[in-house]
Short mmCIF file of C-alpha atoms in Angstrom, two decimals:
data_model
loop_
_atom_site.label_atom_id
_atom_site.label_comp_id
_atom_site.label_asym_id
_atom_site.label_seq_id
_atom_site.Cartn_x
_atom_site.Cartn_y
_atom_site.Cartn_z
CA UNK A 246 -11.54 -0.96 17.26
CA UNK A 247 -13.47 -2.50 14.52
CA UNK A 248 -17.20 -1.73 13.72
CA UNK A 249 -19.20 -4.13 11.63
CA UNK A 250 -22.95 -3.40 11.21
CA UNK A 251 -23.52 -6.91 9.56
CA UNK A 252 -21.64 -9.32 11.83
CA UNK A 253 -21.43 -8.51 15.58
CA UNK A 254 -18.59 -10.91 16.28
CA UNK A 255 -16.32 -8.69 14.20
CA UNK A 256 -16.97 -5.82 16.51
CA UNK A 257 -14.56 -4.85 19.28
CA UNK A 258 -11.09 -3.74 20.14
CA UNK A 259 -8.30 -5.93 18.67
CA UNK A 260 -4.66 -5.52 19.46
CA UNK A 261 -2.51 -6.09 16.43
CA UNK A 262 1.18 -6.57 16.59
CA UNK A 263 3.90 -8.50 14.87
CA UNK A 264 2.82 -11.42 17.17
CA UNK A 265 -0.70 -11.54 15.72
CA UNK A 266 -4.07 -10.25 16.64
CA UNK A 267 -5.89 -10.61 20.02
CA UNK A 268 -9.10 -9.19 21.55
CA UNK A 269 -8.36 -6.45 24.06
CA UNK A 270 -10.08 -4.33 26.60
CA UNK A 271 -7.71 -1.45 26.12
CA UNK A 272 -8.68 1.87 24.68
CA UNK A 273 -8.24 1.75 20.80
CA UNK A 274 -5.69 3.81 19.05
CA UNK A 275 -7.65 3.62 15.77
CA UNK A 276 -11.38 3.06 15.02
CA UNK A 277 -12.52 1.71 11.56
CA UNK A 278 -15.33 -0.15 9.96
CA UNK A 279 -14.74 -3.66 8.61
CA UNK A 280 -14.61 -2.49 5.01
CA UNK A 281 -11.80 -0.06 5.83
CA UNK A 282 -9.88 -2.76 7.77
CA UNK A 283 -10.29 -5.12 4.82
CA UNK A 284 -8.87 -2.58 2.37
CA UNK A 285 -5.88 -2.02 4.67
CA UNK A 286 -5.49 -5.76 5.10
CA UNK A 287 -5.27 -6.44 1.37
CA UNK A 288 -2.16 -4.23 1.30
CA UNK A 289 -2.65 -1.90 -1.61
CA UNK A 290 -4.28 0.91 0.36
CA UNK A 291 -2.30 2.60 3.13
CA UNK A 292 -3.79 3.60 6.46
CA UNK A 293 -2.55 7.14 5.66
CA UNK A 294 -4.63 7.20 2.49
CA UNK A 295 -7.70 5.84 4.31
CA UNK A 296 -7.28 8.37 7.02
CA UNK A 297 -6.93 11.24 4.58
CA UNK A 298 -10.39 10.51 3.19
CA UNK A 299 -11.96 10.24 6.67
CA UNK A 300 -12.25 6.45 6.98
CA UNK A 301 -10.05 6.12 10.06
CA UNK A 302 -10.50 7.71 13.48
CA UNK A 303 -7.15 8.10 15.22
CA UNK A 304 -4.10 10.30 15.56
CA UNK A 305 -1.35 10.52 13.01
CA UNK A 306 1.13 8.53 15.07
CA UNK A 307 -1.28 5.55 15.41
CA UNK A 308 -1.94 5.75 11.51
CA UNK A 309 1.85 5.70 10.86
CA UNK A 310 2.27 2.68 13.12
CA UNK A 311 -0.56 0.88 11.30
CA UNK A 312 1.03 1.69 7.94
CA UNK A 313 4.26 0.06 9.16
CA UNK A 314 2.50 -2.90 10.64
CA UNK A 315 0.40 -3.64 7.59
CA UNK A 316 3.08 -2.84 5.05
CA UNK A 317 3.52 -5.33 2.27
CA UNK A 318 6.33 -4.98 -0.23
CA UNK A 319 6.02 -5.22 -3.19
CA UNK A 320 2.54 -3.96 -3.29
CA UNK A 321 -0.33 -6.14 -4.44
CA UNK A 322 -0.67 -6.72 -8.24
CA UNK A 323 -3.12 -8.56 -10.43
CA UNK A 324 -1.84 -9.89 -13.63
CA UNK A 325 -5.14 -10.62 -15.24
CA UNK A 326 -6.71 -8.17 -17.63
CA UNK A 327 -10.36 -7.76 -16.78
#
């Protein structure tokens, strides 16, 4: 489930799989705000790390599945020096 205090259309339960993302009425396995989802989506921050600092509501199995689903190898890298 995604929570966004700025843009209501972002809020709701979304089922994410290897087939894509679709709105759902099912109970969520994870609950995050849009900033946390954005950090995970960019690929350099794992769901496990986000959960460890209290930014993800959900059980360890769901967090591990999200890590697998969002994994990007190699990790993101910026070649500019600013």
